[in-house]
């Protein structure tokens, strides 16, 4: 009998996994798997478990938010056995926004997501590294980026995505006018300037907002979408930026391009967020796309 490791974060998304846990495991068993379920105890526990024990299983399924998925993928990529034994990853989203899950066509219903993990399409997808840290779908700095990791789990569980909106409003006044002077090297070109926000992504949505990452997004095309937002000085200019981000309409205050690697330099340390978690405060960020580096089960209606 094939062996499946099911790693779940019981605190994610209003702890709803507790309601569906028995049903999820039953779906795995009926699909021909011997199941070992593990509830994460601390931050990075999922990563440690995958590194230690992942090679003994034929499939790994995780349930939680984007951070839990990040830990599982990081654990696999840290393992010397993963290159020779590419264990497929199934994902049952349970977080507050689940940006990447929506992008790859996974159902919001947990039981349906479990069925998809068993019967969906296995695809080799890109994964990124931010310096030495793996990320699944986004690395960002600037306005609002600290909302995801500074919002308490309790507030996320009570309000869900509304928690991000509330925290964003609180953060709006002090952060939106903070500027970062950076130098970006990508595609053989050098760009210097001041920006209020920067994002390197591989997703159709970030923070629950669709469309802001650009167009023609492929999860296995070997490139990331880069978005840089320049400072503004009036409500009209701010509206121009918002319109550009939502609709894709051109704006001289929003720079977009695709690249497989970029380097970001700054005189002062900049706080980065990686897949919704604090990624560090650095003066130099090297961000690389690792083409088709992970095997994941996706939905039939995967977005492109």
PDB file of C-alpha atoms in Angstrom:
ATOM      1  CA  UNK A   1       0.000   0.000   0.000  1.00  0.00           C
ATOM      2  CA  UNK A   2       1.230   3.479  -0.877  1.00  0.00           C
ATOM      3  CA  UNK A   3       2.143   5.725   2.043  1.00  0.00           C
ATOM      4  CA  UNK A   4       0.914   9.313   2.516  1.00  0.00           C
ATOM      5  CA  UNK A   5       2.105  11.885   5.041  1.00  0.00           C
ATOM      6  CA  UNK A   6      -0.609  14.395   5.936  1.00  0.00           C
ATOM      7  CA  UNK A   7       0.723  17.493   7.699  1.00  0.00           C
ATOM      8  CA  UNK A   8      -1.823  20.023   8.930  1.00  0.00           C
ATOM      9  CA  UNK A   9      -1.869  23.277  10.869  1.00  0.00           C
ATOM     10  CA  UNK A  10      -4.886  23.041  13.190  1.00  0.00           C
ATOM     11  CA  UNK A  11      -4.918  26.805  13.848  1.00  0.00           C
ATOM     12  CA  UNK A  12      -5.236  28.021  10.257  1.00  0.00           C
ATOM     13  CA  UNK A  13      -8.471  29.456   8.902  1.00  0.00           C
ATOM     14  CA  UNK A  14     -10.665  29.416  12.009  1.00  0.00           C
ATOM     15  CA  UNK A  15      -9.381  25.905  12.808  1.00  0.00           C
ATOM     16  CA  UNK A  16     -11.917  24.384  10.402  1.00  0.00           C
ATOM     17  CA  UNK A  17      -9.652  21.386   9.698  1.00  0.00           C
ATOM     18  CA  UNK A  18     -11.004  19.858  12.914  1.00  0.00           C
ATOM     19  CA  UNK A  19     -14.447  19.581  11.362  1.00  0.00           C
ATOM     20  CA  UNK A  20     -13.198  17.832   8.240  1.00  0.00           C
ATOM     21  CA  UNK A  21     -10.192  15.853   9.473  1.00  0.00           C
ATOM     22  CA  UNK A  22     -11.882  12.443   9.614  1.00  0.00           C
ATOM     23  CA  UNK A  23     -13.479  12.939   6.204  1.00  0.00           C
ATOM     24  CA  UNK A  24     -10.195  14.034   4.635  1.00  0.00           C
ATOM     25  CA  UNK A  25      -8.295  11.027   5.941  1.00  0.00           C
ATOM     26  CA  UNK A  26     -11.101   8.748   4.755  1.00  0.00           C
ATOM     27  CA  UNK A  27     -10.735  10.144   1.228  1.00  0.00           C
ATOM     28  CA  UNK A  28      -7.004   9.387   1.313  1.00  0.00           C
ATOM     29  CA  UNK A  29      -7.567   5.816   2.536  1.00  0.00           C
ATOM     30  CA  UNK A  30     -10.229   5.123  -0.086  1.00  0.00           C
ATOM     31  CA  UNK A  31      -7.703   6.304  -2.701  1.00  0.00           C
ATOM     32  CA  UNK A  32      -5.363   3.491  -1.679  1.00  0.00           C
ATOM     33  CA  UNK A  33      -3.049   5.187   0.810  1.00  0.00           C
ATOM     34  CA  UNK A  34      -1.838   4.237   4.242  1.00  0.00           C
ATOM     35  CA  UNK A  35      -2.068   7.590   6.029  1.00  0.00           C
ATOM     36  CA  UNK A  36       0.050   9.095   8.773  1.00  0.00           C
ATOM     37  CA  UNK A  37      -1.376  12.395  10.050  1.00  0.00           C
ATOM     38  CA  UNK A  38       0.774  14.961  11.857  1.00  0.00           C
ATOM     39  CA  UNK A  39      -0.433  18.181  13.515  1.00  0.00           C
ATOM     40  CA  UNK A  40       2.221  20.886  13.498  1.00  0.00           C
ATOM     41  CA  UNK A  41       3.322  22.073  16.927  1.00  0.00           C
ATOM     42  CA  UNK A  42       5.462  25.128  16.261  1.00  0.00           C
ATOM     43  CA  UNK A  43       6.568  27.391  13.439  1.00  0.00           C
ATOM     44  CA  UNK A  44       8.760  25.523  10.902  1.00  0.00           C
ATOM     45  CA  UNK A  45       7.628  22.188  12.316  1.00  0.00           C
ATOM     46  CA  UNK A  46       6.237  21.179   8.919  1.00  0.00           C
ATOM     47  CA  UNK A  47       9.609  21.882   7.325  1.00  0.00           C
ATOM     48  CA  UNK A  48      11.437  19.776   9.916  1.00  0.00           C
ATOM     49  CA  UNK A  49       9.039  16.836   9.554  1.00  0.00           C
ATOM     50  CA  UNK A  50       9.379  16.814   5.773  1.00  0.00           C
ATOM     51  CA  UNK A  51      13.169  16.978   5.939  1.00  0.00           C
ATOM     52  CA  UNK A  52      13.325  14.134   8.463  1.00  0.00           C
ATOM     53  CA  UNK A  53      10.699  11.767   7.135  1.00  0.00           C
ATOM     54  CA  UNK A  54       9.490  12.828   3.713  1.00  0.00           C
ATOM     55  CA  UNK A  55      11.509  10.310   1.731  1.00  0.00           C
ATOM     56  CA  UNK A  56       9.631   7.432   3.378  1.00  0.00           C
ATOM     57  CA  UNK A  57       6.340   8.453   1.737  1.00  0.00           C
ATOM     58  CA  UNK A  58       4.893   8.265  -1.756  1.00  0.00           C
ATOM     59  CA  UNK A  59       2.957  11.518  -1.350  1.00  0.00           C
ATOM     60  CA  UNK A  60       2.812  14.471   1.020  1.00  0.00           C
ATOM     61  CA  UNK A  61      -0.382  16.461   1.543  1.00  0.00           C
ATOM     62  CA  UNK A  62      -0.455  19.569   3.708  1.00  0.00           C
ATOM     63  CA  UNK A  63      -3.278  21.707   5.028  1.00  0.00           C
ATOM     64  CA  UNK A  64      -2.928  25.228   6.372  1.00  0.00           C
ATOM     65  CA  UNK A  65      -2.179  28.674   5.051  1.00  0.00           C
ATOM     66  CA  UNK A  66       0.427  29.769   2.536  1.00  0.00           C
ATOM     67  CA  UNK A  67       3.057  29.623   5.287  1.00  0.00           C
ATOM     68  CA  UNK A  68       2.415  25.912   5.883  1.00  0.00           C
ATOM     69  CA  UNK A  69       2.774  25.171   2.177  1.00  0.00           C
ATOM     70  CA  UNK A  70       5.975  27.210   2.133  1.00  0.00           C
ATOM     71  CA  UNK A  71       7.399  25.138   4.993  1.00  0.00           C
ATOM     72  CA  UNK A  72       6.618  21.845   3.243  1.00  0.00           C
ATOM     73  CA  UNK A  73       8.209  22.965  -0.018  1.00  0.00           C
ATOM     74  CA  UNK A  74      11.220  24.373   1.843  1.00  0.00           C
ATOM     75  CA  UNK A  75      11.629  21.040   3.632  1.00  0.00           C
ATOM     76  CA  UNK A  76      11.586  19.167   0.343  1.00  0.00           C
ATOM     77  CA  UNK A  77      14.069  21.495  -1.323  1.00  0.00           C
ATOM     78  CA  UNK A  78      16.394  21.271   1.681  1.00  0.00           C
ATOM     79  CA  UNK A  79      16.437  17.476   1.368  1.00  0.00           C
ATOM     80  CA  UNK A  80      19.208  15.782  -0.599  1.00  0.00           C
ATOM     81  CA  UNK A  81      16.846  12.962  -1.629  1.00  0.00           C
ATOM     82  CA  UNK A  82      14.235  15.144  -3.337  1.00  0.00           C
ATOM     83  CA  UNK A  83      16.052  15.341  -6.672  1.00  0.00           C
ATOM     84  CA  UNK A  84      15.970  11.553  -7.108  1.00  0.00           C
ATOM     85  CA  UNK A  85      12.574  11.009  -5.472  1.00  0.00           C
ATOM     86  CA  UNK A  86      10.275  13.838  -6.441  1.00  0.00           C
ATOM     87  CA  UNK A  87       7.439  13.230  -3.991  1.00  0.00           C
ATOM     88  CA  UNK A  88       4.289  15.011  -5.221  1.00  0.00           C
ATOM     89  CA  UNK A  89       2.643  17.601  -2.981  1.00  0.00           C
ATOM     90  CA  UNK A  90      -1.091  17.921  -2.434  1.00  0.00           C
ATOM     91  CA  UNK A  91      -2.512  21.018  -0.777  1.00  0.00           C
ATOM     92  CA  UNK A  92      -5.742  21.566   1.149  1.00  0.00           C
ATOM     93  CA  UNK A  93      -5.967  25.345   1.689  1.00  0.00           C
ATOM     94  CA  UNK A  94      -7.152  26.478   5.112  1.00  0.00           C
ATOM     95  CA  UNK A  95      -5.707  29.970   5.529  1.00  0.00           C
ATOM     96  CA  UNK A  96      -7.269  33.419   5.370  1.00  0.00           C
ATOM     97  CA  UNK A  97      -6.485  34.249   1.736  1.00  0.00           C
ATOM     98  CA  UNK A  98      -4.911  31.173   0.071  1.00  0.00           C
ATOM     99  CA  UNK A  99      -3.633  33.143  -2.921  1.00  0.00           C
ATOM    100  CA  UNK A 100      -1.577  30.381  -4.472  1.00  0.00           C
ATOM    101  CA  UNK A 101      -4.252  27.723  -3.965  1.00  0.00           C
ATOM    102  CA  UNK A 102      -6.778  29.816  -5.876  1.00  0.00           C
ATOM    103  CA  UNK A 103      -4.252  30.412  -8.646  1.00  0.00           C
ATOM    104  CA  UNK A 104      -3.637  26.698  -9.233  1.00  0.00           C
ATOM    105  CA  UNK A 105      -7.333  25.875  -9.231  1.00  0.00           C
ATOM    106  CA  UNK A 106      -7.803  24.246  -5.827  1.00  0.00           C
ATOM    107  CA  UNK A 107     -11.329  24.225  -4.331  1.00  0.00           C
ATOM    108  CA  UNK A 108     -12.054  26.195  -1.166  1.00  0.00           C
ATOM    109  CA  UNK A 109     -14.103  23.322   0.230  1.00  0.00           C
ATOM    110  CA  UNK A 110     -11.677  21.148   2.180  1.00  0.00           C
ATOM    111  CA  UNK A 111     -13.217  17.799   1.254  1.00  0.00           C
ATOM    112  CA  UNK A 112     -13.249  18.737  -2.425  1.00  0.00           C
ATOM    113  CA  UNK A 113      -9.632  19.865  -2.097  1.00  0.00           C
ATOM    114  CA  UNK A 114      -8.773  16.462  -0.615  1.00  0.00           C
ATOM    115  CA  UNK A 115     -10.387  14.761  -3.619  1.00  0.00           C
ATOM    116  CA  UNK A 116      -8.392  17.052  -5.915  1.00  0.00           C
ATOM    117  CA  UNK A 117      -5.179  16.080  -4.098  1.00  0.00           C
ATOM    118  CA  UNK A 118      -5.958  12.472  -5.006  1.00  0.00           C
ATOM    119  CA  UNK A 119      -7.267  12.962  -8.536  1.00  0.00           C
ATOM    120  CA  UNK A 120      -5.914  16.297  -9.797  1.00  0.00           C
ATOM    121  CA  UNK A 121      -3.185  16.925 -12.335  1.00  0.00           C
ATOM    122  CA  UNK A 122       0.435  16.572 -11.287  1.00  0.00           C
ATOM    123  CA  UNK A 123       2.440  19.488 -12.650  1.00  0.00           C
ATOM    124  CA  UNK A 124       6.019  20.572 -12.220  1.00  0.00           C
ATOM    125  CA  UNK A 125       5.841  24.187 -11.034  1.00  0.00           C
ATOM    126  CA  UNK A 126       8.382  26.935 -10.520  1.00  0.00           C
ATOM    127  CA  UNK A 127       9.576  27.852  -7.058  1.00  0.00           C
ATOM    128  CA  UNK A 128      11.643  30.827  -5.941  1.00  0.00           C
ATOM    129  CA  UNK A 129      14.493  31.564  -3.610  1.00  0.00           C
ATOM    130  CA  UNK A 130      14.917  34.835  -1.754  1.00  0.00           C
ATOM    131  CA  UNK A 131      18.600  34.795  -0.821  1.00  0.00           C
ATOM    132  CA  UNK A 132      18.690  31.337   0.811  1.00  0.00           C
ATOM    133  CA  UNK A 133      14.962  31.147   1.609  1.00  0.00           C
ATOM    134  CA  UNK A 134      12.495  29.282  -0.603  1.00  0.00           C
ATOM    135  CA  UNK A 135       9.182  30.878  -1.535  1.00  0.00           C
ATOM    136  CA  UNK A 136       6.153  29.637  -3.386  1.00  0.00           C
ATOM    137  CA  UNK A 137       4.435  32.692  -4.801  1.00  0.00           C
ATOM    138  CA  UNK A 138       5.581  36.113  -3.528  1.00  0.00           C
ATOM    139  CA  UNK A 139       8.430  38.125  -2.056  1.00  0.00           C
ATOM    140  CA  UNK A 140       7.631  41.776  -1.403  1.00  0.00           C
ATOM    141  CA  UNK A 141       8.668  44.950   0.431  1.00  0.00           C
ATOM    142  CA  UNK A 142       7.051  48.268   1.243  1.00  0.00           C
ATOM    143  CA  UNK A 143       3.550  49.495   2.054  1.00  0.00           C
ATOM    144  CA  UNK A 144       1.219  46.944   3.661  1.00  0.00           C
ATOM    145  CA  UNK A 145       3.627  44.007   3.357  1.00  0.00           C
ATOM    146  CA  UNK A 146       3.891  43.547   7.123  1.00  0.00           C
ATOM    147  CA  UNK A 147       0.122  43.133   7.470  1.00  0.00           C
ATOM    148  CA  UNK A 148       0.150  39.389   6.847  1.00  0.00           C
ATOM    149  CA  UNK A 149       2.703  38.459   9.485  1.00  0.00           C
ATOM    150  CA  UNK A 150       1.846  41.179  12.033  1.00  0.00           C
ATOM    151  CA  UNK A 151      -1.854  40.259  12.168  1.00  0.00           C
ATOM    152  CA  UNK A 152      -2.416  37.814  15.016  1.00  0.00           C
ATOM    153  CA  UNK A 153      -3.656  34.298  14.266  1.00  0.00           C
ATOM    154  CA  UNK A 154      -6.599  34.929  16.565  1.00  0.00           C
ATOM    155  CA  UNK A 155      -7.711  37.965  14.555  1.00  0.00           C
ATOM    156  CA  UNK A 156      -7.246  36.062  11.298  1.00  0.00           C
ATOM    157  CA  UNK A 157      -9.404  33.246  12.631  1.00  0.00           C
ATOM    158  CA  UNK A 158     -12.160  35.625  13.721  1.00  0.00           C
ATOM    159  CA  UNK A 159     -12.275  37.902  10.712  1.00  0.00           C
ATOM    160  CA  UNK A 160     -10.542  35.977   7.917  1.00  0.00           C
ATOM    161  CA  UNK A 161      -9.637  38.172   4.956  1.00  0.00           C
ATOM    162  CA  UNK A 162     -11.323  41.158   6.645  1.00  0.00           C
ATOM    163  CA  UNK A 163      -8.450  41.122   9.136  1.00  0.00           C
ATOM    164  CA  UNK A 164      -6.048  42.048   6.363  1.00  0.00           C
ATOM    165  CA  UNK A 165      -8.274  44.873   5.223  1.00  0.00           C
ATOM    166  CA  UNK A 166      -8.581  46.279   8.765  1.00  0.00           C
ATOM    167  CA  UNK A 167      -4.871  46.035   9.394  1.00  0.00           C
ATOM    168  CA  UNK A 168      -4.154  47.625   6.021  1.00  0.00           C
ATOM    169  CA  UNK A 169      -6.297  50.619   6.948  1.00  0.00           C
ATOM    170  CA  UNK A 170      -4.388  50.978  10.231  1.00  0.00           C
ATOM    171  CA  UNK A 171      -1.084  50.783   8.357  1.00  0.00           C
ATOM    172  CA  UNK A 172      -2.089  53.130   5.556  1.00  0.00           C
ATOM    173  CA  UNK A 173      -1.124  56.517   6.994  1.00  0.00           C
ATOM    174  CA  UNK A 174       2.324  55.716   8.435  1.00  0.00           C
ATOM    175  CA  UNK A 175       3.588  53.423   5.647  1.00  0.00           C
ATOM    176  CA  UNK A 176       2.238  54.566   2.319  1.00  0.00           C
ATOM    177  CA  UNK A 177       4.627  57.515   2.125  1.00  0.00           C
ATOM    178  CA  UNK A 178       7.681  55.518   3.190  1.00  0.00           C
ATOM    179  CA  UNK A 179      10.031  55.339   0.212  1.00  0.00           C
ATOM    180  CA  UNK A 180      12.883  52.976  -0.538  1.00  0.00           C
ATOM    181  CA  UNK A 181      15.791  53.953  -2.761  1.00  0.00           C
ATOM    182  CA  UNK A 182      16.928  50.800  -4.499  1.00  0.00           C
ATOM    183  CA  UNK A 183      18.977  49.528  -7.409  1.00  0.00           C
ATOM    184  CA  UNK A 184      17.523  46.624  -9.370  1.00  0.00           C
ATOM    185  CA  UNK A 185      19.523  44.491 -11.786  1.00  0.00           C
ATOM    186  CA  UNK A 186      17.514  42.179 -14.045  1.00  0.00           C
ATOM    187  CA  UNK A 187      17.566  40.978 -17.643  1.00  0.00           C
ATOM    188  CA  UNK A 188      20.964  42.601 -18.135  1.00  0.00           C
ATOM    189  CA  UNK A 189      19.657  46.043 -17.217  1.00  0.00           C
ATOM    190  CA  UNK A 190      20.107  48.340 -14.223  1.00  0.00           C
ATOM    191  CA  UNK A 191      17.272  50.346 -12.692  1.00  0.00           C
ATOM    192  CA  UNK A 192      17.636  52.939  -9.917  1.00  0.00           C
ATOM    193  CA  UNK A 193      14.914  54.884  -8.167  1.00  0.00           C
ATOM    194  CA  UNK A 194      12.595  55.396  -5.216  1.00  0.00           C
ATOM    195  CA  UNK A 195       9.629  53.122  -4.674  1.00  0.00           C
ATOM    196  CA  UNK A 196       6.905  52.636  -2.053  1.00  0.00           C
ATOM    197  CA  UNK A 197       6.259  48.991  -2.920  1.00  0.00           C
ATOM    198  CA  UNK A 198       7.960  46.124  -4.698  1.00  0.00           C
ATOM    199  CA  UNK A 199       6.710  42.617  -5.443  1.00  0.00           C
ATOM    200  CA  UNK A 200       8.158  39.529  -7.109  1.00  0.00           C
ATOM    201  CA  UNK A 201       5.349  37.053  -7.652  1.00  0.00           C
ATOM    202  CA  UNK A 202       4.199  33.808  -9.239  1.00  0.00           C
ATOM    203  CA  UNK A 203       0.478  34.009  -8.530  1.00  0.00           C
ATOM    204  CA  UNK A 204      -2.719  35.484  -9.902  1.00  0.00           C
ATOM    205  CA  UNK A 205      -3.474  37.215  -6.607  1.00  0.00           C
ATOM    206  CA  UNK A 206      -1.690  38.561  -3.551  1.00  0.00           C
ATOM    207  CA  UNK A 207      -3.430  39.381  -0.280  1.00  0.00           C
ATOM    208  CA  UNK A 208      -6.679  38.137  -1.783  1.00  0.00           C
ATOM    209  CA  UNK A 209      -6.622  40.761  -4.541  1.00  0.00           C
ATOM    210  CA  UNK A 210      -6.709  39.338  -8.054  1.00  0.00           C
ATOM    211  CA  UNK A 211      -5.073  40.973 -11.029  1.00  0.00           C
ATOM    212  CA  UNK A 212      -2.428  43.041  -9.248  1.00  0.00           C
ATOM    213  CA  UNK A 213       0.415  40.691 -10.219  1.00  0.00           C
ATOM    214  CA  UNK A 214       0.140  41.265 -13.968  1.00  0.00           C
ATOM    215  CA  UNK A 215      -1.032  39.368 -17.024  1.00  0.00           C
ATOM    216  CA  UNK A 216      -0.125  36.159 -18.859  1.00  0.00           C
ATOM    217  CA  UNK A 217       1.078  34.449 -15.701  1.00  0.00           C
ATOM    218  CA  UNK A 218       2.470  30.942 -16.022  1.00  0.00           C
ATOM    219  CA  UNK A 219       3.429  28.852 -13.020  1.00  0.00           C
ATOM    220  CA  UNK A 220       5.914  26.778 -14.995  1.00  0.00           C
ATOM    221  CA  UNK A 221       7.343  29.331 -17.438  1.00  0.00           C
ATOM    222  CA  UNK A 222      10.631  29.962 -15.611  1.00  0.00           C
ATOM    223  CA  UNK A 223       9.995  33.645 -14.890  1.00  0.00           C
ATOM    224  CA  UNK A 224       8.493  35.780 -12.151  1.00  0.00           C
ATOM    225  CA  UNK A 225       6.347  38.875 -12.514  1.00  0.00           C
ATOM    226  CA  UNK A 226       7.939  41.967 -10.950  1.00  0.00           C
ATOM    227  CA  UNK A 227       5.907  45.023  -9.899  1.00  0.00           C
ATOM    228  CA  UNK A 228       7.470  48.249  -8.610  1.00  0.00           C
ATOM    229  CA  UNK A 229       5.343  51.209  -7.471  1.00  0.00           C
ATOM    230  CA  UNK A 230       6.757  54.725  -7.459  1.00  0.00           C
ATOM    231  CA  UNK A 231       5.872  57.353  -4.812  1.00  0.00           C
ATOM    232  CA  UNK A 232       2.835  59.579  -5.295  1.00  0.00           C
ATOM    233  CA  UNK A 233       1.933  63.015  -3.982  1.00  0.00           C
ATOM    234  CA  UNK A 234      -1.804  63.373  -4.540  1.00  0.00           C
ATOM    235  CA  UNK A 235      -5.040  61.345  -4.323  1.00  0.00           C
ATOM    236  CA  UNK A 236      -5.247  61.508  -8.115  1.00  0.00           C
ATOM    237  CA  UNK A 237      -1.843  59.855  -8.486  1.00  0.00           C
ATOM    238  CA  UNK A 238      -2.775  57.238  -5.904  1.00  0.00           C
ATOM    239  CA  UNK A 239      -5.958  56.437  -7.833  1.00  0.00           C
ATOM    240  CA  UNK A 240      -3.874  56.106 -10.989  1.00  0.00           C
ATOM    241  CA  UNK A 241      -1.702  53.516  -9.242  1.00  0.00           C
ATOM    242  CA  UNK A 242      -4.688  51.551  -7.917  1.00  0.00           C
ATOM    243  CA  UNK A 243      -6.326  51.538 -11.356  1.00  0.00           C
ATOM    244  CA  UNK A 244      -3.120  50.341 -12.959  1.00  0.00           C
ATOM    245  CA  UNK A 245      -2.669  47.530 -10.432  1.00  0.00           C
ATOM    246  CA  UNK A 246      -6.249  46.294 -10.729  1.00  0.00           C
ATOM    247  CA  UNK A 247      -6.793  46.655 -14.471  1.00  0.00           C
ATOM    248  CA  UNK A 248      -3.285  46.332 -15.859  1.00  0.00           C
ATOM    249  CA  UNK A 249      -3.620  49.716 -17.505  1.00  0.00           C
ATOM    250  CA  UNK A 250      -0.281  51.406 -18.078  1.00  0.00           C
ATOM    251  CA  UNK A 251       0.987  53.982 -15.603  1.00  0.00           C
ATOM    252  CA  UNK A 252       4.283  55.820 -15.318  1.00  0.00           C
ATOM    253  CA  UNK A 253       4.125  55.134 -11.580  1.00  0.00           C
ATOM    254  CA  UNK A 254       3.858  51.344 -11.901  1.00  0.00           C
ATOM    255  CA  UNK A 255       6.723  49.413 -13.481  1.00  0.00           C
ATOM    256  CA  UNK A 256       6.213  45.800 -14.521  1.00  0.00           C
ATOM    257  CA  UNK A 257       8.498  43.235 -16.100  1.00  0.00           C
ATOM    258  CA  UNK A 258       9.254  39.501 -16.105  1.00  0.00           C
ATOM    259  CA  UNK A 259      12.566  37.915 -15.188  1.00  0.00           C
ATOM    260  CA  UNK A 260      14.100  34.641 -14.047  1.00  0.00           C
ATOM    261  CA  UNK A 261      16.441  36.422 -11.618  1.00  0.00           C
ATOM    262  CA  UNK A 262      16.916  39.853 -10.111  1.00  0.00           C
ATOM    263  CA  UNK A 263      19.121  41.521  -7.541  1.00  0.00           C
ATOM    264  CA  UNK A 264      17.865  44.336  -5.330  1.00  0.00           C
ATOM    265  CA  UNK A 265      20.344  46.599  -3.529  1.00  0.00           C
ATOM    266  CA  UNK A 266      19.704  49.369  -1.001  1.00  0.00           C
ATOM    267  CA  UNK A 267      21.810  51.529   1.307  1.00  0.00           C
ATOM    268  CA  UNK A 268      19.494  50.895   4.258  1.00  0.00           C
ATOM    269  CA  UNK A 269      18.073  47.554   5.298  1.00  0.00           C
ATOM    270  CA  UNK A 270      14.648  46.765   3.870  1.00  0.00           C
ATOM    271  CA  UNK A 271      12.078  44.461   5.495  1.00  0.00           C
ATOM    272  CA  UNK A 272      10.838  41.779   3.121  1.00  0.00           C
ATOM    273  CA  UNK A 273       7.842  39.471   3.380  1.00  0.00           C
ATOM    274  CA  UNK A 274       8.058  35.999   1.834  1.00  0.00           C
ATOM    275  CA  UNK A 275       4.802  34.038   1.371  1.00  0.00           C
ATOM    276  CA  UNK A 276       3.143  36.048   4.140  1.00  0.00           C
ATOM    277  CA  UNK A 277       5.951  35.575   6.658  1.00  0.00           C
ATOM    278  CA  UNK A 278       8.773  37.902   7.675  1.00  0.00           C
ATOM    279  CA  UNK A 279      11.661  37.172   5.321  1.00  0.00           C
ATOM    280  CA  UNK A 280      14.326  39.315   6.938  1.00  0.00           C
ATOM    281  CA  UNK A 281      15.754  42.819   6.884  1.00  0.00           C
ATOM    282  CA  UNK A 282      18.476  43.034   4.218  1.00  0.00           C
ATOM    283  CA  UNK A 283      20.467  45.411   2.033  1.00  0.00           C
ATOM    284  CA  UNK A 284      20.864  42.857  -0.770  1.00  0.00           C
ATOM    285  CA  UNK A 285      18.232  40.468  -2.084  1.00  0.00           C
ATOM    286  CA  UNK A 286      18.979  37.883  -4.748  1.00  0.00           C
ATOM    287  CA  UNK A 287      15.747  36.401  -6.080  1.00  0.00           C
ATOM    288  CA  UNK A 288      15.836  33.431  -8.448  1.00  0.00           C
ATOM    289  CA  UNK A 289      13.260  31.361 -10.278  1.00  0.00           C
ATOM    290  CA  UNK A 290      13.913  27.611 -10.149  1.00  0.00           C
ATOM    291  CA  UNK A 291      12.151  26.263 -13.205  1.00  0.00           C
ATOM    292  CA  UNK A 292       9.733  23.356 -12.593  1.00  0.00           C
ATOM    293  CA  UNK A 293      11.457  22.567  -9.301  1.00  0.00           C
ATOM    294  CA  UNK A 294       8.489  21.068  -7.440  1.00  0.00           C
ATOM    295  CA  UNK A 295       5.761  18.559  -8.270  1.00  0.00           C
ATOM    296  CA  UNK A 296       2.288  19.663  -7.145  1.00  0.00           C
ATOM    297  CA  UNK A 297      -1.234  18.419  -7.688  1.00  0.00           C
ATOM    298  CA  UNK A 298      -3.331  21.180  -9.238  1.00  0.00           C
ATOM    299  CA  UNK A 299      -6.974  21.594 -10.094  1.00  0.00           C
ATOM    300  CA  UNK A 300      -8.406  21.184 -13.571  1.00  0.00           C
ATOM    301  CA  UNK A 301      -9.234  24.894 -13.775  1.00  0.00           C
ATOM    302  CA  UNK A 302      -5.693  26.111 -13.092  1.00  0.00           C
ATOM    303  CA  UNK A 303      -5.375  29.811 -13.936  1.00  0.00           C
ATOM    304  CA  UNK A 304      -2.949  30.975 -16.621  1.00  0.00           C
TER     305      UNK A 304
END
